[in-house]
CSV table of C-alpha atoms and ligand atoms in Angstrom, one decimal:
chain,number,residue,atom,x,y,z
P,1,UNK,CA,5.6,149.5,2.0
P,2,UNK,CA,2.1,149.1,3.4
P,3,UNK,CA,2.6,150.5,6.9
P,4,UNK,CA,0.3,149.9,9.9
P,5,UNK,CA,-1.7,153.0,9.1
P,6,UNK,CA,-3.2,151.1,6.1
P,7,UNK,CA,-5.3,149.3,8.8
P,8,UNK,CA,-7.1,150.5,11.8
P,9,UNK,CA,-4.9,153.2,13.5
P,10,UNK,CA,-3.2,152.1,16.7
P,11,UNK,CA,-2.6,154.4,19.6
P,12,UNK,CA,0.9,153.8,20.9
P,13,UNK,CA,2.1,154.8,24.4
P,14,UNK,CA,5.5,154.0,25.9
P,15,UNK,CA,4.0,151.4,28.2
P,16,UNK,CA,1.9,149.7,25.5
P,17,UNK,CA,3.1,147.1,23.0
P,18,UNK,CA,1.2,147.0,19.7
P,19,UNK,CA,-1.4,144.2,19.7
P,20,UNK,CA,-2.6,144.5,16.1
P,21,UNK,CA,-2.1,141.5,13.9
P,22,UNK,CA,-0.8,141.6,10.4
P,23,UNK,CA,-3.0,141.6,7.4
P,24,UNK,CA,-2.7,138.4,5.3
P,25,UNK,CA,-1.5,138.6,1.7
P,26,UNK,CA,-3.9,136.4,-0.1
P,27,UNK,CA,-1.8,134.6,-2.8
P,28,UNK,CA,-4.7,132.3,-3.7
P,29,UNK,CA,-7.0,135.1,-4.7
P,30,UNK,CA,-4.4,137.0,-6.7
P,31,UNK,CA,-3.3,133.7,-8.4
P,32,UNK,CA,-6.9,133.1,-9.5
P,33,UNK,CA,-7.0,136.5,-11.2
P,34,UNK,CA,-3.6,135.9,-12.8
P,35,UNK,CA,-4.9,132.5,-14.1
P,36,UNK,CA,-8.0,134.1,-15.5
P,37,UNK,CA,-5.9,136.8,-17.3
P,38,UNK,CA,-3.6,134.0,-18.7
P,39,UNK,CA,-6.7,132.1,-20.0
P,40,UNK,CA,-7.8,135.3,-21.7
P,41,UNK,CA,-4.4,135.6,-23.4
P,42,UNK,CA,-4.6,131.9,-24.5
P,43,UNK,CA,-8.0,132.6,-26.1
P,44,UNK,CA,-6.7,135.6,-27.9
P,45,UNK,CA,-3.6,133.8,-29.2
P,46,UNK,CA,-5.8,130.9,-30.4
P,47,UNK,CA,-8.3,133.2,-32.0
P,48,UNK,CA,-5.7,135.2,-33.9
P,49,UNK,CA,-3.5,132.3,-35.0
P,50,UNK,CA,-5.1,129.0,-34.4
P,51,UNK,CA,-2.1,128.1,-32.2
P,52,UNK,CA,-2.7,126.7,-28.7
P,53,UNK,CA,0.1,127.7,-26.3
P,54,UNK,CA,2.0,124.7,-25.1
P,55,UNK,CA,4.1,124.1,-22.0
P,56,UNK,CA,6.4,121.1,-21.9
P,57,UNK,CA,7.4,119.7,-18.6
P,58,UNK,CA,10.4,117.3,-18.4
P,59,UNK,CA,10.5,115.0,-15.4
P,60,UNK,CA,13.4,112.6,-14.7
P,61,UNK,CA,12.6,109.7,-12.4
P,62,UNK,CA,9.6,109.4,-10.1
P,63,UNK,CA,10.3,111.5,-7.0
P,64,UNK,CA,6.8,111.7,-5.5
P,65,UNK,CA,6.9,115.5,-4.8
P,66,UNK,CA,8.1,116.2,-8.3
P,67,UNK,CA,5.4,113.9,-9.8
P,68,UNK,CA,2.8,115.9,-7.8
P,69,UNK,CA,4.2,119.3,-8.9
P,70,UNK,CA,4.2,118.3,-12.6
P,71,UNK,CA,0.6,117.0,-12.3
P,72,UNK,CA,-0.5,120.3,-10.7
P,73,UNK,CA,1.2,122.3,-13.5
P,74,UNK,CA,-0.5,120.0,-16.1
P,75,UNK,CA,-3.9,120.7,-14.5
P,76,UNK,CA,-3.3,124.4,-14.4
P,77,UNK,CA,-2.2,124.4,-18.1
P,78,UNK,CA,-5.4,122.7,-19.1
P,79,UNK,CA,-7.5,125.0,-16.9
P,80,UNK,CA,-6.0,128.0,-18.8
P,81,UNK,CA,-6.7,126.3,-22.2
P,82,UNK,CA,-3.1,125.5,-22.9
P,83,UNK,CA,-1.6,122.2,-24.0
P,84,UNK,CA,0.6,120.5,-21.5
P,85,UNK,CA,3.2,118.2,-23.0
P,86,UNK,CA,4.8,115.7,-20.7
P,87,UNK,CA,8.2,114.2,-21.2
P,88,UNK,CA,9.0,111.5,-18.6
P,89,UNK,CA,12.5,110.1,-18.5
P,90,UNK,CA,13.6,107.1,-16.4
P,91,UNK,CA,15.9,107.3,-13.5
P,92,UNK,CA,19.4,106.6,-14.9
P,93,UNK,CA,18.9,109.1,-17.8
P,94,UNK,CA,22.3,110.8,-18.5
P,95,UNK,CA,22.9,114.5,-18.7
P,96,UNK,CA,23.5,114.1,-22.5
P,97,UNK,CA,20.2,112.3,-22.9
P,98,UNK,CA,18.3,114.9,-21.0
P,99,UNK,CA,20.0,117.8,-22.9
P,100,UNK,CA,19.1,116.0,-26.1
P,101,UNK,CA,15.4,115.9,-25.1
P,102,UNK,CA,15.4,119.5,-24.2
P,103,UNK,CA,17.1,120.4,-27.5
P,104,UNK,CA,14.3,118.7,-29.3
P,105,UNK,CA,11.7,120.7,-27.4
P,106,UNK,CA,13.7,123.9,-28.1
P,107,UNK,CA,13.5,123.2,-31.8
P,108,UNK,CA,9.8,122.2,-31.7
P,109,UNK,CA,7.8,125.2,-32.9
P,110,UNK,CA,4.6,123.8,-31.3
P,111,UNK,CA,6.2,124.1,-27.8
P,112,UNK,CA,6.4,127.6,-26.3
P,113,UNK,CA,7.7,127.0,-22.8
P,114,UNK,CA,10.0,124.4,-21.3
P,115,UNK,CA,10.2,123.5,-17.6
P,116,UNK,CA,12.6,121.0,-16.3
P,117,UNK,CA,11.2,119.8,-13.0
P,118,UNK,CA,13.9,120.1,-10.3
P,119,UNK,CA,15.5,118.8,-8.3
P,120,UNK,CA,16.8,116.4,-11.0
P,121,UNK,CA,18.4,113.1,-9.8
P,122,UNK,CA,21.9,113.6,-8.4
P,123,UNK,CA,24.2,112.4,-11.2
P,124,UNK,CA,22.6,114.8,-13.7
P,125,UNK,CA,24.3,118.1,-14.3
P,126,UNK,CA,21.3,120.3,-13.6
P,127,UNK,CA,23.0,123.4,-14.9
P,128,UNK,CA,23.8,121.8,-18.3
P,129,UNK,CA,20.1,120.9,-18.6
P,130,UNK,CA,19.0,124.4,-17.7
P,131,UNK,CA,21.4,126.0,-20.2
P,132,UNK,CA,19.9,123.9,-23.0
P,133,UNK,CA,16.6,125.9,-22.7
P,134,UNK,CA,16.6,128.9,-25.0
P,135,UNK,CA,15.7,132.1,-23.2
P,136,UNK,CA,12.5,132.7,-25.2
P,137,UNK,CA,11.2,129.3,-23.9
P,138,UNK,CA,12.7,129.6,-20.4
P,139,UNK,CA,9.3,130.3,-18.8
P,140,UNK,CA,10.6,129.0,-15.4
P,141,UNK,CA,13.6,131.4,-15.5
P,142,UNK,CA,16.4,128.9,-14.8
P,143,UNK,CA,19.0,129.5,-17.5
P,144,UNK,CA,22.0,131.7,-16.6
P,145,UNK,CA,21.2,134.0,-19.6
P,146,UNK,CA,17.7,134.6,-18.1
P,147,UNK,CA,19.1,135.3,-14.6
P,148,UNK,CA,21.6,137.7,-16.2
P,149,UNK,CA,18.8,139.6,-17.9
P,150,UNK,CA,16.8,139.7,-14.6
P,151,UNK,CA,19.8,141.1,-12.8
P,152,UNK,CA,20.2,143.8,-15.5
P,153,UNK,CA,16.4,144.6,-15.4
P,154,UNK,CA,16.1,143.4,-19.1
P,155,UNK,CA,12.9,141.7,-20.3
P,156,UNK,CA,13.0,138.0,-19.4
P,157,UNK,CA,10.8,135.2,-18.1
P,158,UNK,CA,12.0,135.5,-14.5
P,159,UNK,CA,12.1,132.6,-12.0
P,160,UNK,CA,8.5,132.2,-11.1
P,161,UNK,CA,8.6,132.3,-7.3
P,162,UNK,CA,10.4,135.7,-7.0
P,163,UNK,CA,8.4,137.0,-10.0
P,164,UNK,CA,5.2,135.9,-8.2
P,165,UNK,CA,6.3,137.5,-5.0
P,166,UNK,CA,6.8,140.8,-6.9
P,167,UNK,CA,3.3,140.6,-8.1
P,168,UNK,CA,2.0,140.0,-4.6
P,169,UNK,CA,4.1,143.0,-3.2
P,170,UNK,CA,2.6,145.2,-6.0
P,171,UNK,CA,-0.9,143.9,-5.4
P,172,UNK,CA,-0.7,145.0,-1.7
P,173,UNK,CA,1.0,148.3,-2.8
P,174,UNK,CA,4.1,147.6,-0.8
P,175,UNK,CA,6.5,150.4,-1.2
P,176,UNK,CA,9.9,149.2,-2.3
P,177,UNK,CA,11.7,152.4,-3.3
P,178,UNK,CA,14.3,153.2,-0.7
P,179,UNK,CA,13.2,150.7,1.9
P,180,UNK,CA,15.5,148.1,3.4
P,181,UNK,CA,14.6,144.6,2.1
P,182,UNK,CA,16.2,141.5,3.4
P,183,UNK,CA,16.3,138.3,1.4
P,184,UNK,CA,17.3,135.2,3.4
P,185,UNK,CA,18.6,132.5,1.0
P,186,UNK,CA,20.7,132.9,-2.2
P,187,UNK,CA,19.6,130.1,-4.5
P,188,UNK,CA,19.7,130.8,-8.2
P,189,UNK,CA,16.0,130.2,-8.5
P,190,UNK,CA,14.8,132.2,-5.5
P,191,UNK,CA,17.1,134.3,-3.3
P,192,UNK,CA,19.4,135.7,-6.1
P,193,UNK,CA,16.7,136.8,-8.6
P,194,UNK,CA,14.6,138.0,-5.7
P,195,UNK,CA,17.4,140.3,-4.5
P,196,UNK,CA,17.9,141.6,-8.1
P,197,UNK,CA,14.3,142.3,-8.7
P,198,UNK,CA,14.1,144.3,-5.4
P,199,UNK,CA,17.3,146.2,-6.3
P,200,UNK,CA,15.8,147.0,-9.7
P,201,UNK,CA,12.8,148.5,-7.8
P,202,UNK,CA,15.2,150.7,-5.8
P,203,UNK,CA,15.1,148.8,-2.5
P,204,UNK,CA,18.3,148.6,-0.4
P,205,UNK,CA,18.9,144.9,-0.3
P,206,UNK,CA,20.7,142.7,2.2
P,207,UNK,CA,21.1,139.1,0.9
P,208,UNK,CA,21.7,136.6,3.7
P,209,UNK,CA,22.8,133.0,3.6
P,210,UNK,CA,24.1,130.2,5.8
P,211,UNK,CA,27.4,132.0,6.4
P,212,UNK,CA,25.8,135.3,7.5
P,213,UNK,CA,26.7,136.3,11.0
P,214,UNK,CA,24.2,137.8,13.4
P,215,UNK,CA,21.2,137.2,11.2
P,216,UNK,CA,18.5,138.1,13.9
P,217,UNK,CA,20.0,141.5,14.5
P,218,UNK,CA,20.2,142.1,10.7
P,219,UNK,CA,16.6,141.1,10.2
P,220,UNK,CA,15.5,143.6,12.9
P,221,UNK,CA,16.4,146.4,10.5
P,222,UNK,CA,14.4,145.2,7.6
P,223,UNK,CA,11.2,146.8,6.3
P,224,UNK,CA,10.5,143.9,3.9
P,225,UNK,CA,11.7,140.3,4.7
P,226,UNK,CA,11.7,137.5,2.2
P,227,UNK,CA,12.4,134.1,3.8
P,228,UNK,CA,13.7,131.5,1.3
P,229,UNK,CA,15.7,129.3,3.5
P,230,UNK,CA,14.1,125.8,3.4
P,231,UNK,CA,14.0,125.5,7.2
P,232,UNK,CA,10.6,125.3,9.0
P,233,UNK,CA,9.8,128.3,11.2
P,234,UNK,CA,13.3,129.5,10.9
P,235,UNK,CA,12.6,133.3,11.1
P,236,UNK,CA,11.3,134.1,14.6
P,237,UNK,CA,8.7,136.7,15.5
P,238,UNK,CA,11.2,138.4,17.8
P,239,UNK,CA,13.5,139.2,14.9
P,240,UNK,CA,10.9,141.2,13.1
P,241,UNK,CA,10.6,145.0,13.3
P,242,UNK,CA,7.1,146.3,14.0
P,243,UNK,CA,5.3,147.1,10.8
P,244,UNK,CA,7.6,145.0,8.5
P,245,UNK,CA,6.2,143.1,5.5
P,246,UNK,CA,7.0,139.4,5.8
P,247,UNK,CA,7.0,137.1,2.7
P,248,UNK,CA,7.4,133.5,3.4
P,249,UNK,CA,8.6,131.6,0.3
P,250,UNK,CA,9.3,128.5,2.3
P,251,UNK,CA,7.4,125.3,1.8
P,252,UNK,CA,8.4,122.5,4.2
P,253,UNK,CA,6.9,119.2,5.1
P,254,UNK,CA,3.6,119.5,6.8
P,255,UNK,CA,2.7,122.7,5.0
P,256,UNK,CA,5.0,124.8,7.1
P,257,UNK,CA,6.8,127.9,5.9
P,258,UNK,CA,10.2,129.3,6.7
P,259,UNK,CA,8.7,131.9,9.1
P,260,UNK,CA,7.3,131.2,12.6
P,261,UNK,CA,3.9,132.5,11.5
P,262,UNK,CA,2.3,132.7,15.0
P,263,UNK,CA,5.3,134.7,16.2
P,264,UNK,CA,5.5,137.0,13.1
P,265,UNK,CA,1.9,137.9,12.8
P,266,UNK,CA,2.1,140.3,15.8
P,267,UNK,CA,4.9,142.6,14.7
P,268,UNK,CA,4.3,142.3,10.9
P,269,UNK,CA,2.0,144.7,9.0
P,270,UNK,CA,1.5,142.3,6.1
P,271,UNK,CA,2.4,138.6,6.0
P,272,UNK,CA,1.9,135.7,3.5
P,273,UNK,CA,0.3,132.5,4.9
P,274,UNK,CA,1.6,129.0,4.2
P,275,UNK,CA,-0.1,127.6,2.3
P,276,UNK,CA,-2.0,130.2,0.3
P,277,UNK,CA,0.6,132.9,-0.1
P,278,UNK,CA,3.6,132.5,-2.3
P,279,UNK,CA,2.9,128.9,-3.6
P,280,UNK,CA,-0.2,129.7,-5.7
P,281,UNK,CA,1.6,132.7,-7.2
P,282,UNK,CA,4.5,130.6,-8.4
P,283,UNK,CA,2.4,128.4,-10.6
P,284,UNK,CA,0.1,131.2,-11.7
P,285,UNK,CA,3.2,133.2,-12.8
P,286,UNK,CA,4.4,130.1,-14.7
P,287,UNK,CA,1.2,129.8,-16.6
P,288,UNK,CA,1.0,133.5,-17.4
P,289,UNK,CA,4.6,133.6,-18.5
P,290,UNK,CA,4.0,130.7,-20.9
P,291,UNK,CA,1.0,132.5,-22.4
P,292,UNK,CA,3.1,135.6,-22.9
P,293,UNK,CA,6.0,133.6,-24.3
P,294,UNK,CA,3.7,131.9,-26.8
P,295,UNK,CA,2.3,135.3,-27.8
P,296,UNK,CA,5.8,136.6,-28.5
P,297,UNK,CA,6.7,133.5,-30.5
P,298,UNK,CA,3.6,133.5,-32.7
P,299,UNK,CA,3.6,137.3,-33.1
P,300,UNK,CA,0.4,138.2,-31.2
P,301,UNK,CA,0.3,141.5,-29.3
P,302,UNK,CA,-1.6,141.0,-26.1
W,1,NAP,P1,17.9,126.1,-1.4
W,1,NAP,O1,18.4,126.0,-2.8
W,1,NAP,O2,18.2,125.0,-0.5
W,1,NAP,O3,18.6,127.5,-0.8
W,1,NAP,C1,18.4,127.7,0.6
W,1,NAP,C2,19.1,129.0,0.9
W,1,NAP,O4,19.0,129.2,2.3
W,1,NAP,C3,20.6,128.9,0.7
W,1,NAP,O5,21.1,130.0,0.0
W,1,NAP,C4,21.3,128.7,2.0
W,1,NAP,O6,22.5,129.4,2.2
W,1,NAP,C5,20.2,129.5,2.9
W,1,NAP,N1,20.3,129.1,4.3
W,1,NAP,C6,20.3,127.8,4.7
W,1,NAP,N2,20.5,127.8,6.1
W,1,NAP,C7,20.6,129.1,6.5
W,1,NAP,C8,20.8,129.7,7.7
W,1,NAP,N3,20.9,129.0,8.8
W,1,NAP,N4,20.8,131.1,7.7
W,1,NAP,C9,20.7,131.8,6.6
W,1,NAP,N5,20.5,131.2,5.4
W,1,NAP,C10,20.5,129.9,5.3
W,1,NAP,O7,16.4,126.4,-1.4
W,1,NAP,P2,15.4,127.2,-2.4
W,1,NAP,O8,15.2,126.3,-3.6
W,1,NAP,O9,15.9,128.6,-2.6
W,1,NAP,O10,14.1,127.2,-1.6
W,1,NAP,C11,14.0,127.9,-0.4
W,1,NAP,C12,12.6,127.6,0.2
W,1,NAP,O11,11.6,128.1,-0.7
W,1,NAP,C13,12.3,126.1,0.5
W,1,NAP,O12,11.5,126.1,1.7
W,1,NAP,C14,11.5,125.7,-0.7
W,1,NAP,O13,10.6,124.6,-0.4
W,1,NAP,C15,10.7,127.0,-1.0
W,1,NAP,N6,10.3,127.1,-2.4
W,1,NAP,C16,9.0,127.4,-2.5
W,1,NAP,C17,8.5,127.5,-3.8
W,1,NAP,C18,7.1,127.9,-4.0
W,1,NAP,O14,6.5,127.8,-5.1
W,1,NAP,N7,6.4,128.2,-2.9
W,1,NAP,C19,9.3,127.4,-4.9
W,1,NAP,C20,10.7,127.2,-4.7
W,1,NAP,C21,11.2,127.0,-3.4
W,1,NAP,P3,23.8,128.8,1.4
W,1,NAP,O15,23.7,129.3,0.0
W,1,NAP,O16,24.9,129.5,2.2
W,1,NAP,O17,23.8,127.3,1.5
């Protein structure tokens, strides 16, 4: 963990509260570097094989947020020199039809990564759709086989948000070995893989969820806090131990995270802003993982 002594030293006395503010973890800057590295990989693959890495995104319906996210991914693909392939299916598409489309992409050798934009409309069995993605093309880390590999610390294209968070933690040299990390949220795409990645790096992990009792007092023991709750300003500054590293994965309406940033910036040593922290790392990780997946599929060593 990056403790307070990574910044200007603070003189503590019994009567004095620390007044230092946390250093911001700049996800935008790191994401730019990851994008640039991914673009280099794409150039190398193209030069060696003539193949352009391709990410297929599958969108069912026209939920405005999902439309925006798929557009952003398309733009980032193009920026990195990759081919974006867009599959748009109407609302009313059945699970079988969606699985059929994904199976075609799985069999298409010109497609190297498959992303099913979620949430998918309610009647669709999201899990069935995710399971249709073969692990070598599961660049968004959603299939159960991928999650199993992540849990076991085996090579896999992990879910992009937790994988992006790990890159940020490493960028800021946050020590994980032996520290107490707390993950708030247990979703299959965020909290669960996040907890596994931290365990694999030898953190002692507490995974909290909506049934957790006494959450504030548990958070007070954490050296590293990952908030992935989906509730604006849910984690309060008063819950946070002085010097803790605070990662806010939340992204709520009005560009608000899951952490009360103004309250957390005083006790924390490092903190991710929203926007500009975890969000850019998620998409950068997706692009990078697609380039890596393409390299593996066409036999290029990067
Ligand atoms: P999710 O599937 O809705 O999961 C939310 C988790 O929070 C659940 O495990 C839930 O517990 C837990 N929770 C809810 N209320 C709680 C409470 N009062 N106390 C403790 N835990 C509570 O959400 P998600 O997909 O993991 O996303 C979480 C957040 O990350 C959202 O803000 C989302 O927008 C954001 N996100 C950001 C990115 C990005 O790229 N920046 C990507 C994905 C998600 P139960 O399991 O008990 O219901």
